[in-house]
Structures are given as C-alpha cells and as structure tokens.
Short mmCIF file of C-alpha atoms and ligand atoms in Angstrom, two decimals:
data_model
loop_
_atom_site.label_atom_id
_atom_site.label_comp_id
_atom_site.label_asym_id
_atom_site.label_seq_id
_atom_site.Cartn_x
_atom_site.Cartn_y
_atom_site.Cartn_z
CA UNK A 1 -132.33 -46.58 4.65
CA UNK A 2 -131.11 -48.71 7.43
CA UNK A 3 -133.48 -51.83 8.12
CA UNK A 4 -135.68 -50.92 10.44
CA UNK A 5 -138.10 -52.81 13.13
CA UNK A 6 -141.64 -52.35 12.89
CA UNK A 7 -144.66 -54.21 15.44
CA UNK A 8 -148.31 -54.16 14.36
CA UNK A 9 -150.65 -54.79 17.03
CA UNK A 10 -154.00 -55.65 17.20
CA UNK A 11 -156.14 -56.81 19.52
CA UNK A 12 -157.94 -60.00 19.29
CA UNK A 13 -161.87 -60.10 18.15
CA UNK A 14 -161.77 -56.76 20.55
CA UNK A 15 -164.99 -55.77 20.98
CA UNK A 16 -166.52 -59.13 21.74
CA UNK A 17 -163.71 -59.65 23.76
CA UNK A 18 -163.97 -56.80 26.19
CA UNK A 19 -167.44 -58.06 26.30
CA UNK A 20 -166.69 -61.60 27.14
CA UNK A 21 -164.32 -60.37 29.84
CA UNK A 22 -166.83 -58.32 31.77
CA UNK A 23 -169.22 -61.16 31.24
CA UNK A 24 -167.85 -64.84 31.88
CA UNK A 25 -170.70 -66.18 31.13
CA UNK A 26 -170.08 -65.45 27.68
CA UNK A 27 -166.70 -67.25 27.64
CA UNK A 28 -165.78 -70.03 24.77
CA UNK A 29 -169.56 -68.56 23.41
CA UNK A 30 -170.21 -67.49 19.36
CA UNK A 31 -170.34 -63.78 21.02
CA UNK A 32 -171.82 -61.68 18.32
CA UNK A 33 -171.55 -57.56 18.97
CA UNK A 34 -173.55 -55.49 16.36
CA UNK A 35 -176.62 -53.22 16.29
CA UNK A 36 -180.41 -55.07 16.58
CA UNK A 37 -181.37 -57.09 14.27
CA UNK A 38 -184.33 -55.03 13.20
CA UNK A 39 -183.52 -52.06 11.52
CA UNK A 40 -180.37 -51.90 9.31
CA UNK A 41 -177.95 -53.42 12.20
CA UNK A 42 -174.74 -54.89 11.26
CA UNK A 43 -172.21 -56.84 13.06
CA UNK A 44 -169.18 -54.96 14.59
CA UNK A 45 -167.40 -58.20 15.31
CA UNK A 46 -167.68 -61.73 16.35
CA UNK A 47 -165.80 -63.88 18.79
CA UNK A 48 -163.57 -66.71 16.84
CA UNK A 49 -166.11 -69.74 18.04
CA UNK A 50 -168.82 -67.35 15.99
CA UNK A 51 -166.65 -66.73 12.98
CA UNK A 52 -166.94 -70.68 12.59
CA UNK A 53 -170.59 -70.20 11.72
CA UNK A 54 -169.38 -67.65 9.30
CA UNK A 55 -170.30 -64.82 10.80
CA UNK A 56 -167.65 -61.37 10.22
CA UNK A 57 -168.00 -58.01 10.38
CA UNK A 58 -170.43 -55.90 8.07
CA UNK A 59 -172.52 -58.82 8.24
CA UNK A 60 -176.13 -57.80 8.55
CA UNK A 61 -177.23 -58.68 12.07
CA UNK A 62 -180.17 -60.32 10.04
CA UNK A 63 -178.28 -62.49 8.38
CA UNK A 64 -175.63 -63.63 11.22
CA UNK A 65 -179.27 -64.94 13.07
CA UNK A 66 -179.68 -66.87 10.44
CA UNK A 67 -175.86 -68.35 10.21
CA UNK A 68 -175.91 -68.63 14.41
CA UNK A 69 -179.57 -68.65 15.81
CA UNK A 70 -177.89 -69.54 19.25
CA UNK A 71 -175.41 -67.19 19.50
CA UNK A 72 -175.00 -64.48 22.13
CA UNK A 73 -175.75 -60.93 20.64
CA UNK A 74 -174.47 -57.99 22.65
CA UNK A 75 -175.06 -54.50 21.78
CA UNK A 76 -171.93 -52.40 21.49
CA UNK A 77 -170.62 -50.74 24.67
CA UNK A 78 -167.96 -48.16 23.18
CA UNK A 79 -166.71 -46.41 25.93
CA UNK A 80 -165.40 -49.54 27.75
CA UNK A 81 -163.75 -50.09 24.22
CA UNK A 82 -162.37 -46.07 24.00
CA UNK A 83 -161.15 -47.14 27.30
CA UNK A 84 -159.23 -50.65 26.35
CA UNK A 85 -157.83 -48.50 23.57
CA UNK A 86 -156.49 -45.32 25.65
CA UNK A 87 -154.54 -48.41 27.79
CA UNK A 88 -153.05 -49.92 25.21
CA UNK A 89 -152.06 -46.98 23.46
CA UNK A 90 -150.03 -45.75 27.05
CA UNK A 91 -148.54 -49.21 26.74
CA UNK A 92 -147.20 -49.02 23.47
CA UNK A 93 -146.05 -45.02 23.69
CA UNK A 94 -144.59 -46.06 27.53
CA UNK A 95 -141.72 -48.27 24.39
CA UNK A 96 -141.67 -45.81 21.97
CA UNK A 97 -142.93 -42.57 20.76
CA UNK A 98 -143.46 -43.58 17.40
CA UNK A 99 -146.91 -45.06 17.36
CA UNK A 100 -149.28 -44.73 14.29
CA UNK A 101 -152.81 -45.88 15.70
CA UNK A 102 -154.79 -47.25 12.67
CA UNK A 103 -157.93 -47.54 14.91
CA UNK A 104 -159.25 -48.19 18.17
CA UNK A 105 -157.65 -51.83 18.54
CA UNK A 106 -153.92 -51.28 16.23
CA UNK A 107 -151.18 -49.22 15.78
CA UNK A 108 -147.72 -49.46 14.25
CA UNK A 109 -144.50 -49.30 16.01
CA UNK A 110 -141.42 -48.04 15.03
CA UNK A 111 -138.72 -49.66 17.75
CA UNK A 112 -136.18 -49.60 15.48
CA UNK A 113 -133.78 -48.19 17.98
CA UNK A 114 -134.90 -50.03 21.20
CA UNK A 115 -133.37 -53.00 19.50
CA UNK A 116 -129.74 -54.57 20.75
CA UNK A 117 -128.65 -57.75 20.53
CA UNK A 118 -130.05 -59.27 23.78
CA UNK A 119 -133.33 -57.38 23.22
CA UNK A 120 -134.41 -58.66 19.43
CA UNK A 121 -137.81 -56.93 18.10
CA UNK A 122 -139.60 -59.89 18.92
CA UNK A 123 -138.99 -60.15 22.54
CA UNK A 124 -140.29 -56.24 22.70
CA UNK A 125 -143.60 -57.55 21.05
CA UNK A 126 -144.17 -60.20 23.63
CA UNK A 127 -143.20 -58.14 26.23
CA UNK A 128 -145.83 -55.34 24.94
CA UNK A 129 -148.18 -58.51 24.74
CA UNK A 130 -147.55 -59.35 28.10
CA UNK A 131 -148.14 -55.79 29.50
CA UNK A 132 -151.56 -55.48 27.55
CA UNK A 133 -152.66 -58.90 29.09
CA UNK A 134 -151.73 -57.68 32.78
CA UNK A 135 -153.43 -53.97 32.58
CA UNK A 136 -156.72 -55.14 30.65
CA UNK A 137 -157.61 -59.06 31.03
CA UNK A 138 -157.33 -58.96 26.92
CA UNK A 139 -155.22 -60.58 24.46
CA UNK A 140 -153.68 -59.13 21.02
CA UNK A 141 -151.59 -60.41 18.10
CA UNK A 142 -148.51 -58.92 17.10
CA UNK A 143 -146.71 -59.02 13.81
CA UNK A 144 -142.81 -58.30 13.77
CA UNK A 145 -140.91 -57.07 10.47
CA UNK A 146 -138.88 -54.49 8.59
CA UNK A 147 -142.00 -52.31 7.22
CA UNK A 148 -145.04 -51.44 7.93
CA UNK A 149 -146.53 -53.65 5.41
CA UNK A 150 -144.95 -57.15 6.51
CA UNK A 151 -145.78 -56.41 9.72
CA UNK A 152 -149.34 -55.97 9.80
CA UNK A 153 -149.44 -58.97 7.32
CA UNK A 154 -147.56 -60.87 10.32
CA UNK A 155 -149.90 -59.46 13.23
CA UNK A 156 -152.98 -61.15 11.29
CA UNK A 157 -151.37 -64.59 9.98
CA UNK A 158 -151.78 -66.60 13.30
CA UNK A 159 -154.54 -64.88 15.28
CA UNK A 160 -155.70 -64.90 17.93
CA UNK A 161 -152.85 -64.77 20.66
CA UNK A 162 -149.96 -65.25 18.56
CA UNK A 163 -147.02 -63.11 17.64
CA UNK A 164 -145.66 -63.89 13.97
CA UNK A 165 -142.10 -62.57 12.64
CA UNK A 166 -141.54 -61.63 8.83
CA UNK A 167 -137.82 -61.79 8.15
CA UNK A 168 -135.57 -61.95 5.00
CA UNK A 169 -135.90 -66.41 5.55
CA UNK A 170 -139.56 -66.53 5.01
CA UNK A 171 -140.55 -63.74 3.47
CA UNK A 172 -140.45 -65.25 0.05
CA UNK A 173 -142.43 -68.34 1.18
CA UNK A 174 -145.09 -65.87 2.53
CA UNK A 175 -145.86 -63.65 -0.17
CA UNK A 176 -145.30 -65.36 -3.16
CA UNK A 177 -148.38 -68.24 -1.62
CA UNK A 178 -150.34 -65.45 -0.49
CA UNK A 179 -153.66 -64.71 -1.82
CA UNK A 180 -153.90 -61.57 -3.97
CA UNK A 181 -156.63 -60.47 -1.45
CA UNK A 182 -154.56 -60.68 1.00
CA UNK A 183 -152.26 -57.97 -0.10
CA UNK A 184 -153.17 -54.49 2.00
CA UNK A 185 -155.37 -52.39 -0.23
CA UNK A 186 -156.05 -55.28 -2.43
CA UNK A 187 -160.24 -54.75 -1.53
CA UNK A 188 -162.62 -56.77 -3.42
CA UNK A 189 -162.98 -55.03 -6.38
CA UNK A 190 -159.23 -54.91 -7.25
CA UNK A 191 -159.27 -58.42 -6.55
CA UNK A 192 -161.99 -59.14 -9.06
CA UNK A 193 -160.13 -57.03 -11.55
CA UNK A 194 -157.04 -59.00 -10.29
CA UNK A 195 -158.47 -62.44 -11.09
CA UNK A 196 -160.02 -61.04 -14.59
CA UNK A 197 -156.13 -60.80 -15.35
CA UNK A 198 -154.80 -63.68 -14.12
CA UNK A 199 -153.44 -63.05 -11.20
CA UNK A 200 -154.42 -64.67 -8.24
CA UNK A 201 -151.30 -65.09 -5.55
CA UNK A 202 -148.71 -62.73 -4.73
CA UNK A 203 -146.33 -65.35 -7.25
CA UNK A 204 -148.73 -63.79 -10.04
CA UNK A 205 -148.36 -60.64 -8.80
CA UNK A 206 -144.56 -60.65 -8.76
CA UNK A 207 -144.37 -62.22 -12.36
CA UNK A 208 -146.28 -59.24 -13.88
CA UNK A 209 -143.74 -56.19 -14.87
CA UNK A 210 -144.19 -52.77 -13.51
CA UNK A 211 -145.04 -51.39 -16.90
CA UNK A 212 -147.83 -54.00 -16.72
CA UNK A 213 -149.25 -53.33 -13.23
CA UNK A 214 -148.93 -49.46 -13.91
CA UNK A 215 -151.49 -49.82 -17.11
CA UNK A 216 -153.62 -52.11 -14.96
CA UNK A 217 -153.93 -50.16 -11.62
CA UNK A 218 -152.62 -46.56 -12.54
CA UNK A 219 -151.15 -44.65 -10.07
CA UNK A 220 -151.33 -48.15 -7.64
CA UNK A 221 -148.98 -50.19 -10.08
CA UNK A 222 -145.88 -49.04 -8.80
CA UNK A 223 -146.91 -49.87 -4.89
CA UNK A 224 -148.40 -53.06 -6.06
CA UNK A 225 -145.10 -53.84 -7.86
CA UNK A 226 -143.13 -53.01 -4.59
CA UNK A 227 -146.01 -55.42 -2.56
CA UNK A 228 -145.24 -57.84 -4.23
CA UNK A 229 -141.11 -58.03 -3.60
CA UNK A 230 -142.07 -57.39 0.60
CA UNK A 231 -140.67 -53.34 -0.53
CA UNK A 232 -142.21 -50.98 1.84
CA UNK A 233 -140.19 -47.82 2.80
CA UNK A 234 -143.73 -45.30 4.12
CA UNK A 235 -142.72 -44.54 7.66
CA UNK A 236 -144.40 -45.04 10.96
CA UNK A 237 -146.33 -42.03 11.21
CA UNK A 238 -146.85 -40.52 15.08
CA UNK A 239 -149.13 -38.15 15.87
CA UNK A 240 -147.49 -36.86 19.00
CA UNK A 241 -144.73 -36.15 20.97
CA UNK A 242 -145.24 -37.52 24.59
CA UNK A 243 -145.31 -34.85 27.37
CA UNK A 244 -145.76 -37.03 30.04
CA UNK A 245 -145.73 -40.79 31.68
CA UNK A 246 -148.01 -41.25 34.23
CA UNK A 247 -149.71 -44.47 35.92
CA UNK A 248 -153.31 -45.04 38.43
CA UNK A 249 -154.74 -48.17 39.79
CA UNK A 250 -157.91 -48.43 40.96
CA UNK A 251 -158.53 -50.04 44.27
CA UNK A 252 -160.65 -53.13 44.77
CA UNK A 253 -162.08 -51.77 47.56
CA UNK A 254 -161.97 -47.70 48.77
CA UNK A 255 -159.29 -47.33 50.79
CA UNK A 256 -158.68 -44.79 53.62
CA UNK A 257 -155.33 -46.81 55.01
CA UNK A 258 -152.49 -44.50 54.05
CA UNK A 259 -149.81 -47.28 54.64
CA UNK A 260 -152.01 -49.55 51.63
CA UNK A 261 -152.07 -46.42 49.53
CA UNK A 262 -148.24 -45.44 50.25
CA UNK A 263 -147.26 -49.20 49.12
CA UNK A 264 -149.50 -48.66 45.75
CA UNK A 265 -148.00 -45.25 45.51
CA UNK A 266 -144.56 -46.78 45.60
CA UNK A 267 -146.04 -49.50 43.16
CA UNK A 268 -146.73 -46.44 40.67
CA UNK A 269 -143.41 -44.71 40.92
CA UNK A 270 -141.59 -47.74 40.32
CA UNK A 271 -143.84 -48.27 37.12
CA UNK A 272 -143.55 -44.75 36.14
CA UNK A 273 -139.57 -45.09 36.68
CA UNK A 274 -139.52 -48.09 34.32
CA UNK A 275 -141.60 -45.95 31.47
CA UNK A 276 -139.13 -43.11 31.92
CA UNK A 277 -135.97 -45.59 31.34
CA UNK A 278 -137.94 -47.37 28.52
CA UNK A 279 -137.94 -43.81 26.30
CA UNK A 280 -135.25 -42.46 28.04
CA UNK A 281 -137.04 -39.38 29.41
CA UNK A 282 -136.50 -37.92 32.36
CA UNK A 283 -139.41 -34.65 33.91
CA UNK A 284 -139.39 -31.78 36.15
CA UNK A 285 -142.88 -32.25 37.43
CA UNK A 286 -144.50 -34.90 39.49
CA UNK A 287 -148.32 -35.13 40.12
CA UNK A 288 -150.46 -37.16 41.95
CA UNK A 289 -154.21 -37.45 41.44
CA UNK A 290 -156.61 -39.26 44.03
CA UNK A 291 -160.69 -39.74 42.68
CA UNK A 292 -162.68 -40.31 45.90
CA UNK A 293 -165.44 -43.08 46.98
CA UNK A 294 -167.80 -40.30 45.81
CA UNK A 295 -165.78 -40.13 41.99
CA UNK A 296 -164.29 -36.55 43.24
CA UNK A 297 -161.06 -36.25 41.55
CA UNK A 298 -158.23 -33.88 42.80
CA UNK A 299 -154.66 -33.35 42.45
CA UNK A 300 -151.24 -31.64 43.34
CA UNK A 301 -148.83 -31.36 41.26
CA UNK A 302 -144.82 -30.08 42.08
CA UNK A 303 -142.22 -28.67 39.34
CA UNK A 304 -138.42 -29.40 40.19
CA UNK A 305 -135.79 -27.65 39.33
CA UNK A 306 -133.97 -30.77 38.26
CA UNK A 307 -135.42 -33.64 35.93
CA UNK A 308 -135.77 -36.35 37.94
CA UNK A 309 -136.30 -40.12 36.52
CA UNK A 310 -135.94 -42.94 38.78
CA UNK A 311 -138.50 -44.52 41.90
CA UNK A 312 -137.27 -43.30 44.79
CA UNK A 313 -136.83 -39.60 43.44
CA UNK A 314 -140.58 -39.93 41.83
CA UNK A 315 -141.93 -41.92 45.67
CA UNK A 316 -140.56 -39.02 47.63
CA UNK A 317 -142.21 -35.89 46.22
CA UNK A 318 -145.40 -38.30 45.44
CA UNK A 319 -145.62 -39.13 49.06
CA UNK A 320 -145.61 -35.49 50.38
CA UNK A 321 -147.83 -34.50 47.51
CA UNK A 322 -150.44 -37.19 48.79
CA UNK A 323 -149.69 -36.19 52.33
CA UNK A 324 -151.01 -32.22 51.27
CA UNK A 325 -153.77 -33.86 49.35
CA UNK A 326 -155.84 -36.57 51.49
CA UNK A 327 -158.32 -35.82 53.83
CA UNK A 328 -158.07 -38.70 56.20
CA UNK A 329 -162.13 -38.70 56.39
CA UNK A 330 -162.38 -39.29 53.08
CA UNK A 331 -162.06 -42.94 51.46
CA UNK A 332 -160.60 -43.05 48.25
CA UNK A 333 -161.22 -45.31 45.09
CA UNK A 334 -158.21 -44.55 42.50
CA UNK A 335 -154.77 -42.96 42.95
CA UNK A 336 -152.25 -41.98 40.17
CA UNK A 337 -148.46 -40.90 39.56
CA UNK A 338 -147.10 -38.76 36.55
CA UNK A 339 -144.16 -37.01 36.19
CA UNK A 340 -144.46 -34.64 33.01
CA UNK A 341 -142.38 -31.70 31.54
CA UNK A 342 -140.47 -34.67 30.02
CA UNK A 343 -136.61 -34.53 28.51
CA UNK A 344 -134.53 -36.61 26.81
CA UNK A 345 -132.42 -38.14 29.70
CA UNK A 346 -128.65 -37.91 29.70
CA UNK A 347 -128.80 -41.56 31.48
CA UNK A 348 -127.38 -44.23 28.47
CA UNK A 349 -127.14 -47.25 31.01
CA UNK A 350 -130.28 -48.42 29.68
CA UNK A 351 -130.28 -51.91 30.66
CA UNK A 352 -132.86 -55.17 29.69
CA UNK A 353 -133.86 -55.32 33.22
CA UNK A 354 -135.36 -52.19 32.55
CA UNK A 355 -137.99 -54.03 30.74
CA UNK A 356 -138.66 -56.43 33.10
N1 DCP B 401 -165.26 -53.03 13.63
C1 DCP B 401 -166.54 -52.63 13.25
N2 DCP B 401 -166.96 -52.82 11.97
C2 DCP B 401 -166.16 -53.40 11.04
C3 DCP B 401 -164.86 -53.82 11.41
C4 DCP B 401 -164.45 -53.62 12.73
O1 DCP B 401 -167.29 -52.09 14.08
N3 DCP B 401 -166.59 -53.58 9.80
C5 DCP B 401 -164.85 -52.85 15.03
C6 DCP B 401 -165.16 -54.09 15.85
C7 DCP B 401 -163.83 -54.78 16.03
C8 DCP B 401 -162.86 -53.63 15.99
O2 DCP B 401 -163.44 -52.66 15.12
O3 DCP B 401 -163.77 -55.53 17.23
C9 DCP B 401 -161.49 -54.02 15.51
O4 DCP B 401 -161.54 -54.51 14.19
P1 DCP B 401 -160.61 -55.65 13.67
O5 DCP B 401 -160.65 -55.62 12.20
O6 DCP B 401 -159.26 -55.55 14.32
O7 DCP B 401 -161.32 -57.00 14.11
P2 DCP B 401 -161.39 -57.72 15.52
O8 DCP B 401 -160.45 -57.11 16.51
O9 DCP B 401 -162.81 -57.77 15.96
O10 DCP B 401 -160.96 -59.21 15.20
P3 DCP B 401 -159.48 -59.75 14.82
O11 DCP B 401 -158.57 -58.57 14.83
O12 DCP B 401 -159.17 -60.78 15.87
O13 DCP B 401 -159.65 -60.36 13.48
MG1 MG B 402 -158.51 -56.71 15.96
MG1 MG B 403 -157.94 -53.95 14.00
#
C-alpha cells in the first residue's frame, strides 16, 4: 500500500467548551458539565483548569464536588453540541469525502490524495483548524500521520489547541516511551494484565514476540504486535458519499435589505465555489433557502443542464432564485446556498489558492 495521510480531529474539552463560549462568564473557569449531583450523575467532561483538580469524565458528579467545591457545574445542553458537530463534520467532508466520525467531537481523515508538495498534510490540518475556529468560536487538536492509529495518538499528545505530526523521524521516540495504556484499546484491564507481565511501555511491548502476545491476548496479539512497530493498515472508513455542498449564515440582525443579503449571497457562492474545487465536484442544481424573522423556512431550488462549479455561475442562478423567493415585507433571519446533484469535475487546475 502506498503511504497514506491520515488527520484525527478532535475537539478540545467540547462540551464544556461550547458551554464556556455561549457563557463568558465561564471563561479560564474549572467548567464541569455532567448530570446533578444527586442521583447517579456523572461528569461528561471538564474544562482543562478543572482537570487540574482531577476531575475527568465518568467521574461521579459526587465525587468531582468533592475534588472542586468551587467549580462551575453546567448541565448538558446536547443539541447545541449535535449542532457544533454537524459544522464540523461539513468542514471536514467540504476536504474530503473520506471521513470516519468516531463520535460527536472526532473523525478520521483520509487526505491522502489532497496532498502535493506545496500543500503537505499538515498544512490541510491547520487549515481545517482554522475553518472550525472561524464557523464555531471553538478550538480542536489535530493529529497528522500515515494510519489511523498514529494519528489519533498525535491529535491527543499536545492538547488543547495543538496540531502534532507522527512521521517515520519520531515515531520510534514516541511509541517505544509510551505508556502501555496509552496504546488504543489498551483499557484498564488489559493494562493490569499488561503490567502482571511485565510490560509497561510500548519498548516492552515491542520486545515481546508475536507468539508471546498471541498466547497473552488471543485474537488481540497480532494487532498489539503491529501497535507496537506504529503498523496500522485498517482504512478510513466513510459512511457516505456527499450529494451536495451547501453553505447559510445567519444574520446578526433580520434583514429585509436585498443589496446586504445579495453581498452575503455572493459571500455563500464564493464559499460554496471553494468546497466544490476542494473535492473537485462540480452539480447541476442550485438552491437557496431563506428562514424568516418568524423561523419560516422556504426554498427554490433550479436543475441545469450543465454542472456548474465556480462563484459567479453559482451567484447568478442564486440571485434570481432569491429574487422568486423573497417577499419584500418579510424580514429574514438566515439565508443559504447549495448546489447538489454533485459530479466529479473534469477541472484538474486545482490550485493552493483554492484553499485559501
Ligand atoms: N463524553 C461523555 N462521557 C464520557 C466521555 C466523553 O459524555 N465518558 C462526552 C463529553 C466530551 C465529548 O464526549 O466533551 C468528547 O469526548 P472526548 O473524549 O473527546 O473529551 P473532551 O473533548 O471533553 O476533552 P479532550 O478531547 O480535550 O480531552
Ligand atoms: Mg475531545
Ligand atoms: Mg473525542
């Protein structure tokens, strides 16, 4: 198999920090999210200041009072963290269509063939890092390597806010000092077992033969043997084929000035235009949707006989569809652009400004 490129994103302490950014008051806090303390509550997450006190997840909300009688508990608010999630899944799938979400706050990337020499894997992470900053207000980490495995290893070795690169020059270093638990699917009670034998880095883990590991951990030997050498060849696993790229922006304020909304509209095809390039996709229909002061939503949508992929083809229908669609009575809170009915586009002068 060629060497590949893999990203592992996740997000930073997430849900305590979606709560600290729709409550600054909570900022540089020991944020605590979790269920009550009475009752059988446990802690979802804590903010990093909180971790200090030694508070984690699966903590018992009892006990994290104890550790941090001061800190700020919040009670989970999962939609606004489905909704963090759904935008930075768009980000990553507006790179690549190979995504494998691992839960609300990761996913693995394969970007393998986004990579040229100007554009090295890295520079795609930070640039993904940068786009999830802009479109939510929240930070993420982001491990860079050649498997899956490395990668998400990478993502978690310098949190929060960091991005961390695995490569054939430190990959040695890395695993052979890294703690057995550290290994993914190493949980605690293979790491007890683990320790009963001896073997308490990834250096003791690569000194043990795969005969050995095979009588120790069954079936798991053989991918604990692999572990242990950075060997990782599962795939990046996506569960779907994009059908469309589509962006919306909310307005501070409703707006009933067509010449404000035009200029966002243009905003949004441009965006749109730059997803399109990214995957090299090209669609046949363009649709805009408009939700009103009063949360009405509504939309038009136009199929072309040719695929069209770049701003001012995607402006042009979006403007007469928003012409047909507004009622010039009627303020408006949110517009969006998608073109859909994707192909693969017969454009190859893919260029790094179109990641700009
Ligand atoms: N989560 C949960 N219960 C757990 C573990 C996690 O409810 N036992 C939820 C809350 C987390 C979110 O899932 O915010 C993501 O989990 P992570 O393991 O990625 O942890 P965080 O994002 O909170 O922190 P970080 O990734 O910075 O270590
Ligand atoms: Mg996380
Ligand atoms: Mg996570």
């Amino acid at each position: 198999m060629a060497e590949r490129r893999i990203i592992h994103i996740d997000m930073d302490y997430f849900y305590a920090q979606v709560e600290m950014r729709d409550n600054p008051d909570l900022k540089g806090k020991p944020v605590i999210v979790g269920g009550k303390a009475s009752g059988r509550g446990v802690v979802s997450t804590a903010s990093y200041e909180a971790r200090k006190y030694g508070v984690h997840s699966a903590m018992p909300m009892a006990q994290a009072h104890k550790l941090c009688p001061d800190g700020y508990y919040v009670t989970p608010r999962f939609d606004k963290y489905r909704e963090a999630s759904q935008q930075i899944m768009a980000i990553f799938r507006s790179y690549t269509e190979i995504v494998e979400p691992l839960s609300l706050d990761e996913a693995y990337l394969d970007i393998t063939h986004l990579v040229r020499p100007d554009l090295p894997a890295s520079r795609i992470a930070q640039f993904i890092r940068r786009d999830i900053y802009e479109q939510t207000h929240l930070t993420a980490s982001a491990g860079v390597s050649y498997n899956k495995f490395l990668a998400k290893l990478a993502s978690g070795m310098n949190k929060p806010n960091n991005l961390t690169v695995i490569d054939y020059n430190n990959v040695h270093d890395i695993l052979m000092n890294l703690d057995i638990g550290g290994f993914r699917g190493v949980g605690p009670t293979t790491e007890e077992k683990m320790h009963a034998n001896g073997i308490y880095t990834g250096k003791d883990l690569y000194d043990k033969s795969e005969r050995e590991l095979i009588r120790l951990f069954g079936k798991r030997g053989h991918g604990l043997y692999n572990k242990a050498r950075g060997i990782d060849e599962s795939p990046v696993k996506s569960e779907r084929i994009r059908k469309s790229v589509g962006t919306e922006r909310t307005f501070a304020t409703d707006m009933n000035d067509d010449d404000q909304v035009l200029n966002k509209i243009w905003e949004l095809s441009t965006k749109t235009a730059e997803r399109l390039s990214r995957i090299q996709k090209s669609g046949k229909t363009v649709t805009v949707k408009i939700k009103t002061y009063r949360f009405e939503t509504f939309s038009k949508q136009r199929s072309l006989r040719d695929p069209i992929r770049n701003e001012t083809d995607i402006y042009n229908i979006a403007y007469e569809l928003y012409t047909d669609l507004k009622d010039p009575e009627v303020p408006i809170r949110l517009v969006g652009v998608t073109v859909g009915n994707l192909e693969q586009s017969t454009y190859e002068n893919m260029s790094i400004y179109d990641f700009l």
